Amino acid sequence: MRMLVGAVLLTISSMSLAQYAPMLNEALLREAMENLVENPSGAAFDYVTYKRNKDADDWTMCGRVSLKTAHGSDAGTEYFIGMVAAGEDRPYYYVFSVGGLSDQLCQLEGL
């Protein structure tokens, strides 16, 4: 009986852990922006929010990114939209759009 109760509690606790938004990994997010911005190494992020998708290991992500040019000068702040998915050894970040309609897409997602 104790083992059954322990198994049920373990299952419930692991299910509730899957509902927490992932911790932001800025290095992986910069890597995901590599083909979308001029200088991803100079990117700084704020207001990053998450919305859990139907798959508990999959989150839509929106936020703002402050960008730098290749020479290090300020290139402005843009919204971005992407996704983060849990992997076995690390999360995987995908960025769909930076700037443009990203802010409107984030609003449509409720973020």
PDB file of N, CA and C in Angstrom:
ATOM      1  N   MET A   1       0.827  -1.195   0.000  1.00  0.00           N
ATOM      2  CA  MET A   1       0.000   0.000   0.000  1.00  0.00           C
ATOM      3  C   MET A   1       0.869   1.256   0.000  1.00  0.00           C
ATOM      4  N   ARG A   2       1.936   1.253   0.805  1.00  0.00           N
ATOM      5  CA  ARG A   2       2.832   2.413   0.844  1.00  0.00           C
ATOM      6  C   ARG A   2       3.471   2.655  -0.520  1.00  0.00           C
ATOM      7  N   MET A   3       3.848   1.572  -1.203  1.00  0.00           N
ATOM      8  CA  MET A   3       4.469   1.718  -2.521  1.00  0.00           C
ATOM      9  C   MET A   3       3.475   2.309  -3.520  1.00  0.00           C
ATOM     10  N   LEU A   4       2.223   1.915  -3.432  1.00  0.00           N
ATOM     11  CA  LEU A   4       1.199   2.442  -4.334  1.00  0.00           C
ATOM     12  C   LEU A   4       0.995   3.932  -4.099  1.00  0.00           C
ATOM     13  N   VAL A   5       0.899   4.335  -2.838  1.00  0.00           N
ATOM     14  CA  VAL A   5       0.740   5.752  -2.505  1.00  0.00           C
ATOM     15  C   VAL A   5       1.965   6.532  -2.972  1.00  0.00           C
ATOM     16  N   GLY A   6       3.150   5.979  -2.754  1.00  0.00           N
ATOM     17  CA  GLY A   6       4.381   6.639  -3.194  1.00  0.00           C
ATOM     18  C   GLY A   6       4.428   6.798  -4.705  1.00  0.00           C
ATOM     19  N   ALA A   7       4.000   5.779  -5.429  1.00  0.00           N
ATOM     20  CA  ALA A   7       3.989   5.836  -6.893  1.00  0.00           C
ATOM     21  C   ALA A   7       2.998   6.883  -7.390  1.00  0.00           C
ATOM     22  N   VAL A   8       1.838   6.957  -6.749  1.00  0.00           N
ATOM     23  CA  VAL A   8       0.836   7.948  -7.138  1.00  0.00           C
ATOM     24  C   VAL A   8       1.366   9.358  -6.878  1.00  0.00           C
ATOM     25  N   LEU A   9       1.974   9.591  -5.725  1.00  0.00           N
ATOM     26  CA  LEU A   9       2.525  10.906  -5.407  1.00  0.00           C
ATOM     27  C   LEU A   9       3.649  11.283  -6.366  1.00  0.00           C
ATOM     28  N   LEU A  10       4.495  10.338  -6.721  1.00  0.00           N
ATOM     29  CA  LEU A  10       5.577  10.590  -7.658  1.00  0.00           C
ATOM     30  C   LEU A  10       5.024  10.957  -9.033  1.00  0.00           C
ATOM     31  N   THR A  11       4.000  10.271  -9.466  1.00  0.00           N
ATOM     32  CA  THR A  11       3.374  10.565 -10.755  1.00  0.00           C
ATOM     33  C   THR A  11       2.758  11.959 -10.744  1.00  0.00           C
ATOM     34  N   ILE A  12       2.047  12.302  -9.693  1.00  0.00           N
ATOM     35  CA  ILE A  12       1.418  13.624  -9.590  1.00  0.00           C
ATOM     36  C   ILE A  12       2.468  14.717  -9.557  1.00  0.00           C
ATOM     37  N   SER A  13       3.533  14.520  -8.803  1.00  0.00           N
ATOM     38  CA  SER A  13       4.568  15.555  -8.718  1.00  0.00           C
ATOM     39  C   SER A  13       5.292  15.714 -10.046  1.00  0.00           C
ATOM     40  N   SER A  14       5.534  14.637 -10.777  1.00  0.00           N
ATOM     41  CA  SER A  14       6.200  14.780 -12.071  1.00  0.00           C
ATOM     42  C   SER A  14       5.274  15.428 -13.088  1.00  0.00           C
ATOM     43  N   MET A  15       3.978  15.192 -12.995  1.00  0.00           N
ATOM     44  CA  MET A  15       3.031  15.840 -13.889  1.00  0.00           C
ATOM     45  C   MET A  15       2.981  17.338 -13.614  1.00  0.00           C
ATOM     46  N   SER A  16       3.029  17.724 -12.354  1.00  0.00           N
ATOM     47  CA  SER A  16       2.970  19.147 -12.039  1.00  0.00           C
ATOM     48  C   SER A  16       4.259  19.848 -12.441  1.00  0.00           C
ATOM     49  N   LEU A  17       5.408  19.163 -12.381  1.00  0.00           N
ATOM     50  CA  LEU A  17       6.659  19.773 -12.807  1.00  0.00           C
ATOM     51  C   LEU A  17       6.648  20.083 -14.295  1.00  0.00           C
ATOM     52  N   ALA A  18       5.975  19.277 -15.082  1.00  0.00           N
ATOM     53  CA  ALA A  18       5.923  19.487 -16.528  1.00  0.00           C
ATOM     54  C   ALA A  18       5.140  20.742 -16.888  1.00  0.00           C
ATOM     55  N   GLN A  19       4.399  21.302 -15.940  1.00  0.00           N
ATOM     56  CA  GLN A  19       3.572  22.457 -16.240  1.00  0.00           C
ATOM     57  C   GLN A  19       4.295  23.778 -15.998  1.00  0.00           C
ATOM     58  N   TYR A  20       5.480  23.745 -15.407  1.00  0.00           N
ATOM     59  CA  TYR A  20       6.231  24.977 -15.175  1.00  0.00           C
ATOM     60  C   TYR A  20       6.979  25.370 -16.435  1.00  0.00           C
ATOM     61  N   ALA A  21       6.999  26.668 -16.721  1.00  0.00           N
ATOM     62  CA  ALA A  21       7.716  27.172 -17.890  1.00  0.00           C
ATOM     63  C   ALA A  21       9.205  26.876 -17.749  1.00  0.00           C
ATOM     64  N   PRO A  22       9.876  26.639 -18.857  1.00  0.00           N
ATOM     65  CA  PRO A  22      11.303  26.343 -18.798  1.00  0.00           C
ATOM     66  C   PRO A  22      12.113  27.556 -18.365  1.00  0.00           C
ATOM     67  N   MET A  23      13.262  27.307 -17.788  1.00  0.00           N
ATOM     68  CA  MET A  23      14.192  28.378 -17.441  1.00  0.00           C
ATOM     69  C   MET A  23      14.814  28.890 -18.737  1.00  0.00           C
ATOM     70  N   LEU A  24      14.971  30.192 -18.856  1.00  0.00           N
ATOM     71  CA  LEU A  24      15.548  30.787 -20.048  1.00  0.00           C
ATOM     72  C   LEU A  24      17.038  30.463 -20.121  1.00  0.00           C
ATOM     73  N   ASN A  25      17.454  29.893 -21.231  1.00  0.00           N
ATOM     74  CA  ASN A  25      18.863  29.638 -21.499  1.00  0.00           C
ATOM     75  C   ASN A  25      19.267  30.603 -22.614  1.00  0.00           C
ATOM     76  N   GLU A  26      19.863  31.719 -22.243  1.00  0.00           N
ATOM     77  CA  GLU A  26      20.160  32.778 -23.208  1.00  0.00           C
ATOM     78  C   GLU A  26      21.144  32.324 -24.279  1.00  0.00           C
ATOM     79  N   ALA A  27      22.096  31.495 -23.931  1.00  0.00           N
ATOM     80  CA  ALA A  27      23.070  31.023 -24.921  1.00  0.00           C
ATOM     81  C   ALA A  27      22.379  30.203 -26.011  1.00  0.00           C
ATOM     82  N   LEU A  28      21.471  29.319 -25.617  1.00  0.00           N
ATOM     83  CA  LEU A  28      20.751  28.515 -26.605  1.00  0.00           C
ATOM     84  C   LEU A  28      19.786  29.370 -27.423  1.00  0.00           C
ATOM     85  N   LEU A  29      19.192  30.384 -26.803  1.00  0.00           N
ATOM     86  CA  LEU A  29      18.299  31.276 -27.532  1.00  0.00           C
ATOM     87  C   LEU A  29      19.082  32.104 -28.552  1.00  0.00           C
ATOM     88  N   ARG A  30      20.256  32.582 -28.167  1.00  0.00           N
ATOM     89  CA  ARG A  30      21.107  33.313 -29.121  1.00  0.00           C
ATOM     90  C   ARG A  30      21.477  32.413 -30.303  1.00  0.00           C
ATOM     91  N   GLU A  31      21.809  31.175 -30.005  1.00  0.00           N
ATOM     92  CA  GLU A  31      22.155  30.207 -31.053  1.00  0.00           C
ATOM     93  C   GLU A  31      20.982  30.005 -32.021  1.00  0.00           C
ATOM     94  N   ALA A  32      19.767  29.988 -31.498  1.00  0.00           N
ATOM     95  CA  ALA A  32      18.577  29.814 -32.339  1.00  0.00           C
ATOM     96  C   ALA A  32      18.318  31.027 -33.220  1.00  0.00           C
ATOM     97  N   MET A  33      18.858  32.186 -32.848  1.00  0.00           N
ATOM     98  CA  MET A  33      18.670  33.405 -33.638  1.00  0.00           C
ATOM     99  C   MET A  33      19.783  33.623 -34.651  1.00  0.00           C
ATOM    100  N   GLU A  34      20.705  32.697 -34.713  1.00  0.00           N
ATOM    101  CA  GLU A  34      21.902  32.846 -35.529  1.00  0.00           C
ATOM    102  C   GLU A  34      21.634  33.276 -36.973  1.00  0.00           C
ATOM    103  N   ASN A  35      20.626  32.724 -37.613  1.00  0.00           N
ATOM    104  CA  ASN A  35      20.336  33.046 -39.008  1.00  0.00           C
ATOM    105  C   ASN A  35      19.323  34.177 -39.181  1.00  0.00           C
ATOM    106  N   LEU A  36      18.863  34.754 -38.068  1.00  0.00           N
ATOM    107  CA  LEU A  36      17.817  35.772 -38.142  1.00  0.00           C
ATOM    108  C   LEU A  36      18.289  37.179 -37.802  1.00  0.00           C
ATOM    109  N   VAL A  37      19.385  37.299 -37.072  1.00  0.00           N
ATOM    110  CA  VAL A  37      19.885  38.620 -36.674  1.00  0.00           C
ATOM    111  C   VAL A  37      21.362  38.736 -37.038  1.00  0.00           C
ATOM    112  N   GLU A  38      21.810  39.979 -37.186  1.00  0.00           N
ATOM    113  CA  GLU A  38      23.181  40.240 -37.626  1.00  0.00           C
ATOM    114  C   GLU A  38      24.231  39.805 -36.596  1.00  0.00           C
ATOM    115  N   ASN A  39      23.969  40.062 -35.322  1.00  0.00           N
ATOM    116  CA  ASN A  39      24.960  39.797 -34.284  1.00  0.00           C
ATOM    117  C   ASN A  39      24.293  39.114 -33.087  1.00  0.00           C
ATOM    118  N   PRO A  40      24.017  37.813 -33.166  1.00  0.00           N
ATOM    119  CA  PRO A  40      23.316  37.149 -32.060  1.00  0.00           C
ATOM    120  C   PRO A  40      24.099  37.155 -30.750  1.00  0.00           C
ATOM    121  N   SER A  41      25.411  37.226 -30.813  1.00  0.00           N
ATOM    122  CA  SER A  41      26.200  37.219 -29.573  1.00  0.00           C
ATOM    123  C   SER A  41      25.976  38.477 -28.752  1.00  0.00           C
ATOM    124  N   GLY A  42      25.516  39.573 -29.387  1.00  0.00           N
ATOM    125  CA  GLY A  42      25.249  40.812 -28.673  1.00  0.00           C
ATOM    126  C   GLY A  42      23.803  40.967 -28.231  1.00  0.00           C
ATOM    127  N   ALA A  43      22.984  39.932 -28.445  1.00  0.00           N
ATOM    128  CA  ALA A  43      21.561  40.020 -28.111  1.00  0.00           C
ATOM    129  C   ALA A  43      21.340  39.952 -26.603  1.00  0.00           C
ATOM    130  N   ALA A  44      20.407  40.784 -26.128  1.00  0.00           N
ATOM    131  CA  ALA A  44      19.993  40.763 -24.720  1.00  0.00           C
ATOM    132  C   ALA A  44      18.474  40.627 -24.694  1.00  0.00           C
ATOM    133  N   PHE A  45      17.956  39.779 -23.818  1.00  0.00           N
ATOM    134  CA  PHE A  45      16.545  39.433 -23.810  1.00  0.00           C
ATOM    135  C   PHE A  45      15.838  39.970 -22.575  1.00  0.00           C
ATOM    136  N   ASP A  46      14.564  40.354 -22.760  1.00  0.00           N
ATOM    137  CA  ASP A  46      13.718  40.691 -21.615  1.00  0.00           C
ATOM    138  C   ASP A  46      12.265  40.405 -21.963  1.00  0.00           C
ATOM    139  N   TYR A  47      11.448  40.409 -20.947  1.00  0.00           N
ATOM    140  CA  TYR A  47      10.011  40.135 -21.060  1.00  0.00           C
ATOM    141  C   TYR A  47       9.713  38.824 -21.798  1.00  0.00           C
ATOM    142  N   VAL A  48      10.524  37.807 -21.564  1.00  0.00           N
ATOM    143  CA  VAL A  48      10.301  36.508 -22.209  1.00  0.00           C
ATOM    144  C   VAL A  48       9.194  35.789 -21.445  1.00  0.00           C
ATOM    145  N   THR A  49       8.143  35.415 -22.166  1.00  0.00           N
ATOM    146  CA  THR A  49       7.011  34.704 -21.582  1.00  0.00           C
ATOM    147  C   THR A  49       6.779  33.412 -22.358  1.00  0.00           C
ATOM    148  N   TYR A  50       6.128  32.472 -21.695  1.00  0.00           N
ATOM    149  CA  TYR A  50       5.895  31.155 -22.277  1.00  0.00           C
ATOM    150  C   TYR A  50       4.421  30.784 -22.169  1.00  0.00           C
ATOM    151  N   LYS A  51       3.982  29.995 -23.114  1.00  0.00           N
ATOM    152  CA  LYS A  51       2.638  29.414 -23.080  1.00  0.00           C
ATOM    153  C   LYS A  51       2.783  27.937 -23.444  1.00  0.00           C
ATOM    154  N   ARG A  52       2.291  27.091 -22.564  1.00  0.00           N
ATOM    155  CA  ARG A  52       2.418  25.652 -22.792  1.00  0.00           C
ATOM    156  C   ARG A  52       1.523  25.243 -23.951  1.00  0.00           C
ATOM    157  N   ASN A  53       2.064  24.481 -24.865  1.00  0.00           N
ATOM    158  CA  ASN A  53       1.292  23.942 -25.976  1.00  0.00           C
ATOM    159  C   ASN A  53       0.629  22.644 -25.542  1.00  0.00           C
ATOM    160  N   LYS A  54      -0.083  22.006 -26.426  1.00  0.00           N
ATOM    161  CA  LYS A  54      -0.785  20.761 -26.078  1.00  0.00           C
ATOM    162  C   LYS A  54       0.173  19.703 -25.579  1.00  0.00           C
ATOM    163  N   ASP A  55       1.373  19.659 -26.125  1.00  0.00           N
ATOM    164  CA  ASP A  55       2.404  18.741 -25.659  1.00  0.00           C
ATOM    165  C   ASP A  55       3.080  19.391 -24.449  1.00  0.00           C
ATOM    166  N   ALA A  56       3.092  18.739 -23.321  1.00  0.00           N
ATOM    167  CA  ALA A  56       3.615  19.333 -22.076  1.00  0.00           C
ATOM    168  C   ALA A  56       5.098  19.698 -22.170  1.00  0.00           C
ATOM    169  N   ASP A  57       5.828  19.119 -23.112  1.00  0.00           N
ATOM    170  CA  ASP A  57       7.254  19.410 -23.247  1.00  0.00           C
ATOM    171  C   ASP A  57       7.532  20.458 -24.321  1.00  0.00           C
ATOM    172  N   ASP A  58       6.534  21.196 -24.724  1.00  0.00           N
ATOM    173  CA  ASP A  58       6.618  22.096 -25.852  1.00  0.00           C
ATOM    174  C   ASP A  58       5.962  23.430 -25.479  1.00  0.00           C
ATOM    175  N   TRP A  59       6.688  24.532 -25.599  1.00  0.00           N
ATOM    176  CA  TRP A  59       6.189  25.848 -25.172  1.00  0.00           C
ATOM    177  C   TRP A  59       6.368  26.872 -26.280  1.00  0.00           C
ATOM    178  N   THR A  60       5.354  27.710 -26.506  1.00  0.00           N
ATOM    179  CA  THR A  60       5.511  28.883 -27.361  1.00  0.00           C
ATOM    180  C   THR A  60       6.163  29.956 -26.503  1.00  0.00           C
ATOM    181  N   MET A  61       7.076  30.708 -27.101  1.00  0.00           N
ATOM    182  CA  MET A  61       7.865  31.679 -26.357  1.00  0.00           C
ATOM    183  C   MET A  61       7.834  33.014 -27.102  1.00  0.00           C
ATOM    184  N   CYS A  62       7.620  34.099 -26.364  1.00  0.00           N
ATOM    185  CA  CYS A  62       7.668  35.446 -26.922  1.00  0.00           C
ATOM    186  C   CYS A  62       8.483  36.330 -25.997  1.00  0.00           C
ATOM    187  N   GLY A  63       9.071  37.357 -26.580  1.00  0.00           N
ATOM    188  CA  GLY A  63       9.824  38.297 -25.757  1.00  0.00           C
ATOM    189  C   GLY A  63      10.395  39.413 -26.602  1.00  0.00           C
ATOM    190  N   ARG A  64      11.232  40.203 -25.966  1.00  0.00           N
ATOM    191  CA  ARG A  64      11.922  41.281 -26.664  1.00  0.00           C
ATOM    192  C   ARG A  64      13.410  40.988 -26.669  1.00  0.00           C
ATOM    193  N   VAL A  65      14.052  41.409 -27.744  1.00  0.00           N
ATOM    194  CA  VAL A  65      15.498  41.244 -27.851  1.00  0.00           C
ATOM    195  C   VAL A  65      16.110  42.587 -28.253  1.00  0.00           C
ATOM    196  N   SER A  66      17.113  43.020 -27.492  1.00  0.00           N
ATOM    197  CA  SER A  66      17.887  44.214 -27.839  1.00  0.00           C
ATOM    198  C   SER A  66      19.058  43.742 -28.686  1.00  0.00           C
ATOM    199  N   LEU A  67      19.186  44.327 -29.862  1.00  0.00           N
ATOM    200  CA  LEU A  67      20.174  43.861 -30.828  1.00  0.00           C
ATOM    201  C   LEU A  67      21.329  44.841 -30.979  1.00  0.00           C
ATOM    202  N   LYS A  68      22.459  44.305 -31.406  1.00  0.00           N
ATOM    203  CA  LYS A  68      23.661  45.084 -31.711  1.00  0.00           C
ATOM    204  C   LYS A  68      24.049  44.810 -33.154  1.00  0.00           C
ATOM    205  N   THR A  69      24.680  45.783 -33.787  1.00  0.00           N
ATOM    206  CA  THR A  69      25.212  45.568 -35.132  1.00  0.00           C
ATOM    207  C   THR A  69      26.491  44.739 -35.025  1.00  0.00           C
ATOM    208  N   ALA A  70      27.045  44.370 -36.157  1.00  0.00           N
ATOM    209  CA  ALA A  70      28.304  43.619 -36.167  1.00  0.00           C
ATOM    210  C   ALA A  70      29.437  44.424 -35.538  1.00  0.00           C
ATOM    211  N   HIS A  71      29.311  45.762 -35.551  1.00  0.00           N
ATOM    212  CA  HIS A  71      30.343  46.631 -34.975  1.00  0.00           C
ATOM    213  C   HIS A  71      30.086  46.956 -33.511  1.00  0.00           C
ATOM    214  N   GLY A  72      28.980  46.432 -32.956  1.00  0.00           N
ATOM    215  CA  GLY A  72      28.703  46.615 -31.538  1.00  0.00           C
ATOM    216  C   GLY A  72      27.806  47.780 -31.187  1.00  0.00           C
ATOM    217  N   SER A  73      27.380  48.561 -32.168  1.00  0.00           N
ATOM    218  CA  SER A  73      26.488  49.677 -31.847  1.00  0.00           C
ATOM    219  C   SER A  73      25.046  49.176 -31.725  1.00  0.00           C
ATOM    220  N   ASP A  74      24.231  49.956 -31.057  1.00  0.00           N
ATOM    221  CA  ASP A  74      22.844  49.584 -30.794  1.00  0.00           C
ATOM    222  C   ASP A  74      22.042  49.522 -32.096  1.00  0.00           C
ATOM    223  N   ALA A  75      21.321  48.405 -32.312  1.00  0.00           N
ATOM    224  CA  ALA A  75      20.499  48.239 -33.518  1.00  0.00           C
ATOM    225  C   ALA A  75      19.017  48.275 -33.186  1.00  0.00           C
ATOM    226  N   GLY A  76      18.663  48.518 -31.929  1.00  0.00           N
ATOM    227  CA  GLY A  76      17.260  48.626 -31.547  1.00  0.00           C
ATOM    228  C   GLY A  76      16.739  47.381 -30.850  1.00  0.00           C
ATOM    229  N   THR A  77      15.473  47.466 -30.466  1.00  0.00           N
ATOM    230  CA  THR A  77      14.799  46.378 -29.763  1.00  0.00           C
ATOM    231  C   THR A  77      13.650  45.875 -30.615  1.00  0.00           C
ATOM    232  N   GLU A  78      13.541  44.560 -30.722  1.00  0.00           N
ATOM    233  CA  GLU A  78      12.489  43.929 -31.518  1.00  0.00           C
ATOM    234  C   GLU A  78      11.813  42.841 -30.696  1.00  0.00           C
ATOM    235  N   TYR A  79      10.588  42.522 -31.056  1.00  0.00           N
ATOM    236  CA  TYR A  79       9.917  41.358 -30.481  1.00  0.00           C
ATOM    237  C   TYR A  79      10.333  40.116 -31.260  1.00  0.00           C
ATOM    238  N   PHE A  80      10.265  38.979 -30.593  1.00  0.00           N
ATOM    239  CA  PHE A  80      10.518  37.710 -31.275  1.00  0.00           C
ATOM    240  C   PHE A  80       9.490  36.689 -30.812  1.00  0.00           C
ATOM    241  N   ILE A  81       9.285  35.668 -31.642  1.00  0.00           N
ATOM    242  CA  ILE A  81       8.409  34.553 -31.289  1.00  0.00           C
ATOM    243  C   ILE A  81       9.109  33.262 -31.683  1.00  0.00           C
ATOM    244  N   GLY A  82       8.965  32.272 -30.842  1.00  0.00           N
ATOM    245  CA  GLY A  82       9.602  30.996 -31.111  1.00  0.00           C
ATOM    246  C   GLY A  82       8.998  29.893 -30.265  1.00  0.00           C
ATOM    247  N   MET A  83       9.779  28.861 -30.073  1.00  0.00           N
ATOM    248  CA  MET A  83       9.326  27.693 -29.330  1.00  0.00           C
ATOM    249  C   MET A  83      10.517  27.102 -28.591  1.00  0.00           C
ATOM    250  N   VAL A  84      10.248  26.521 -27.454  1.00  0.00           N
ATOM    251  CA  VAL A  84      11.270  25.765 -26.732  1.00  0.00           C
ATOM    252  C   VAL A  84      10.675  24.389 -26.430  1.00  0.00           C
ATOM    253  N   ALA A  85      11.468  23.367 -26.710  1.00  0.00           N
ATOM    254  CA  ALA A  85      11.025  21.988 -26.510  1.00  0.00           C
ATOM    255  C   ALA A  85      12.036  21.270 -25.631  1.00  0.00           C
ATOM    256  N   ALA A  86      11.536  20.421 -24.763  1.00  0.00           N
ATOM    257  CA  ALA A  86      12.412  19.664 -23.871  1.00  0.00           C
ATOM    258  C   ALA A  86      13.122  18.576 -24.665  1.00  0.00           C
ATOM    259  N   GLY A  87      14.390  18.435 -24.413  1.00  0.00           N
ATOM    260  CA  GLY A  87      15.176  17.355 -24.986  1.00  0.00           C
ATOM    261  C   GLY A  87      15.687  16.482 -23.860  1.00  0.00           C
ATOM    262  N   GLU A  88      16.286  15.378 -24.201  1.00  0.00           N
ATOM    263  CA  GLU A  88      16.788  14.479 -23.154  1.00  0.00           C
ATOM    264  C   GLU A  88      17.917  15.104 -22.357  1.00  0.00           C
ATOM    265  N   ASP A  89      18.823  15.815 -23.039  1.00  0.00           N
ATOM    266  CA  ASP A  89      19.965  16.393 -22.339  1.00  0.00           C
ATOM    267  C   ASP A  89      19.921  17.915 -22.212  1.00  0.00           C
ATOM    268  N   ARG A  90      19.087  18.575 -23.029  1.00  0.00           N
ATOM    269  CA  ARG A  90      18.985  20.037 -22.972  1.00  0.00           C
ATOM    270  C   ARG A  90      17.719  20.471 -23.698  1.00  0.00           C
ATOM    271  N   PRO A  91      17.242  21.697 -23.440  1.00  0.00           N
ATOM    272  CA  PRO A  91      16.094  22.192 -24.202  1.00  0.00           C
ATOM    273  C   PRO A  91      16.535  22.594 -25.610  1.00  0.00           C
ATOM    274  N   TYR A  92      15.599  22.580 -26.530  1.00  0.00           N
ATOM    275  CA  TYR A  92      15.855  23.007 -27.903  1.00  0.00           C
ATOM    276  C   TYR A  92      15.037  24.255 -28.190  1.00  0.00           C
ATOM    277  N   TYR A  93      15.710  25.296 -28.665  1.00  0.00           N
ATOM    278  CA  TYR A  93      15.074  26.572 -28.967  1.00  0.00           C
ATOM    279  C   TYR A  93      14.943  26.733 -30.478  1.00  0.00           C
ATOM    280  N   TYR A  94      13.803  27.223 -30.900  1.00  0.00           N
ATOM    281  CA  TYR A  94      13.534  27.537 -32.298  1.00  0.00           C
ATOM    282  C   TYR A  94      12.946  28.945 -32.324  1.00  0.00           C
ATOM    283  N   VAL A  95      13.505  29.831 -33.125  1.00  0.00           N
ATOM    284  CA  VAL A  95      12.968  31.185 -33.255  1.00  0.00           C
ATOM    285  C   VAL A  95      12.392  31.306 -34.655  1.00  0.00           C
ATOM    286  N   PHE A  96      11.115  31.638 -34.729  1.00  0.00           N
ATOM    287  CA  PHE A  96      10.415  31.717 -36.007  1.00  0.00           C
ATOM    288  C   PHE A  96      10.539  33.094 -36.643  1.00  0.00           C
ATOM    289  N   SER A  97      10.525  34.136 -35.815  1.00  0.00           N
ATOM    290  CA  SER A  97      10.505  35.490 -36.355  1.00  0.00           C
ATOM    291  C   SER A  97      11.086  36.473 -35.340  1.00  0.00           C
ATOM    292  N   VAL A  98      11.841  37.438 -35.863  1.00  0.00           N
ATOM    293  CA  VAL A  98      12.341  38.559 -35.063  1.00  0.00           C
ATOM    294  C   VAL A  98      11.893  39.824 -35.781  1.00  0.00           C
ATOM    295  N   GLY A  99      11.207  40.707 -35.055  1.00  0.00           N
ATOM    296  CA  GLY A  99      10.710  41.930 -35.665  1.00  0.00           C
ATOM    297  C   GLY A  99       9.474  41.645 -36.505  1.00  0.00           C
ATOM    298  N   GLY A 100       9.203  42.534 -37.438  1.00  0.00           N
ATOM    299  CA  GLY A 100       8.046  42.347 -38.314  1.00  0.00           C
ATOM    300  C   GLY A 100       6.755  42.191 -37.536  1.00  0.00           C
ATOM    301  N   LEU A 101       6.065  41.093 -37.766  1.00  0.00           N
ATOM    302  CA  LEU A 101       4.777  40.842 -37.120  1.00  0.00           C
ATOM    303  C   LEU A 101       4.904  40.063 -35.804  1.00  0.00           C
ATOM    304  N   SER A 102       6.094  39.893 -35.298  1.00  0.00           N
ATOM    305  CA  SER A 102       6.292  39.078 -34.088  1.00  0.00           C
ATOM    306  C   SER A 102       5.458  39.558 -32.916  1.00  0.00           C
ATOM    307  N   ASP A 103       5.394  40.873 -32.702  1.00  0.00           N
ATOM    308  CA  ASP A 103       4.611  41.382 -31.568  1.00  0.00           C
ATOM    309  C   ASP A 103       3.135  41.040 -31.732  1.00  0.00           C
ATOM    310  N   GLN A 104       2.614  41.125 -32.952  1.00  0.00           N
ATOM    311  CA  GLN A 104       1.208  40.783 -33.185  1.00  0.00           C
ATOM    312  C   GLN A 104       0.964  39.285 -33.035  1.00  0.00           C
ATOM    313  N   LEU A 105       1.909  38.471 -33.489  1.00  0.00           N
ATOM    314  CA  LEU A 105       1.782  37.018 -33.320  1.00  0.00           C
ATOM    315  C   LEU A 105       1.789  36.650 -31.842  1.00  0.00           C
ATOM    316  N   CYS A 106       2.622  37.326 -31.058  1.00  0.00           N
ATOM    317  CA  CYS A 106       2.652  37.074 -29.612  1.00  0.00           C
ATOM    318  C   CYS A 106       1.313  37.441 -28.977  1.00  0.00           C
ATOM    319  N   GLN A 107       0.723  38.549 -29.409  1.00  0.00           N
ATOM    320  CA  GLN A 107      -0.583  38.945 -28.873  1.00  0.00           C
ATOM    321  C   GLN A 107      -1.639  37.919 -29.243  1.00  0.00           C
ATOM    322  N   LEU A 108      -1.599  37.401 -30.464  1.00  0.00           N
ATOM    323  CA  LEU A 108      -2.554  36.367 -30.883  1.00  0.00           C
ATOM    324  C   LEU A 108      -2.412  35.106 -30.038  1.00  0.00           C
ATOM    325  N   GLU A 109      -1.195  34.809 -29.600  1.00  0.00           N
ATOM    326  CA  GLU A 109      -0.934  33.649 -28.747  1.00  0.00           C
ATOM    327  C   GLU A 109      -1.304  33.926 -27.292  1.00  0.00           C
ATOM    328  N   GLY A 110      -1.606  35.178 -26.974  1.00  0.00           N
ATOM    329  CA  GLY A 110      -1.947  35.540 -25.602  1.00  0.00           C
ATOM    330  C   GLY A 110      -0.731  35.768 -24.730  1.00  0.00           C
ATOM    331  N   LEU A 111       0.382  36.110 -25.362  1.00  0.00           N
ATOM    332  CA  LEU A 111       1.621  36.333 -24.611  1.00  0.00           C
ATOM    333  C   LEU A 111       2.052  37.775 -24.662  1.00  0.00           C
TER     334      LEU A 111
END
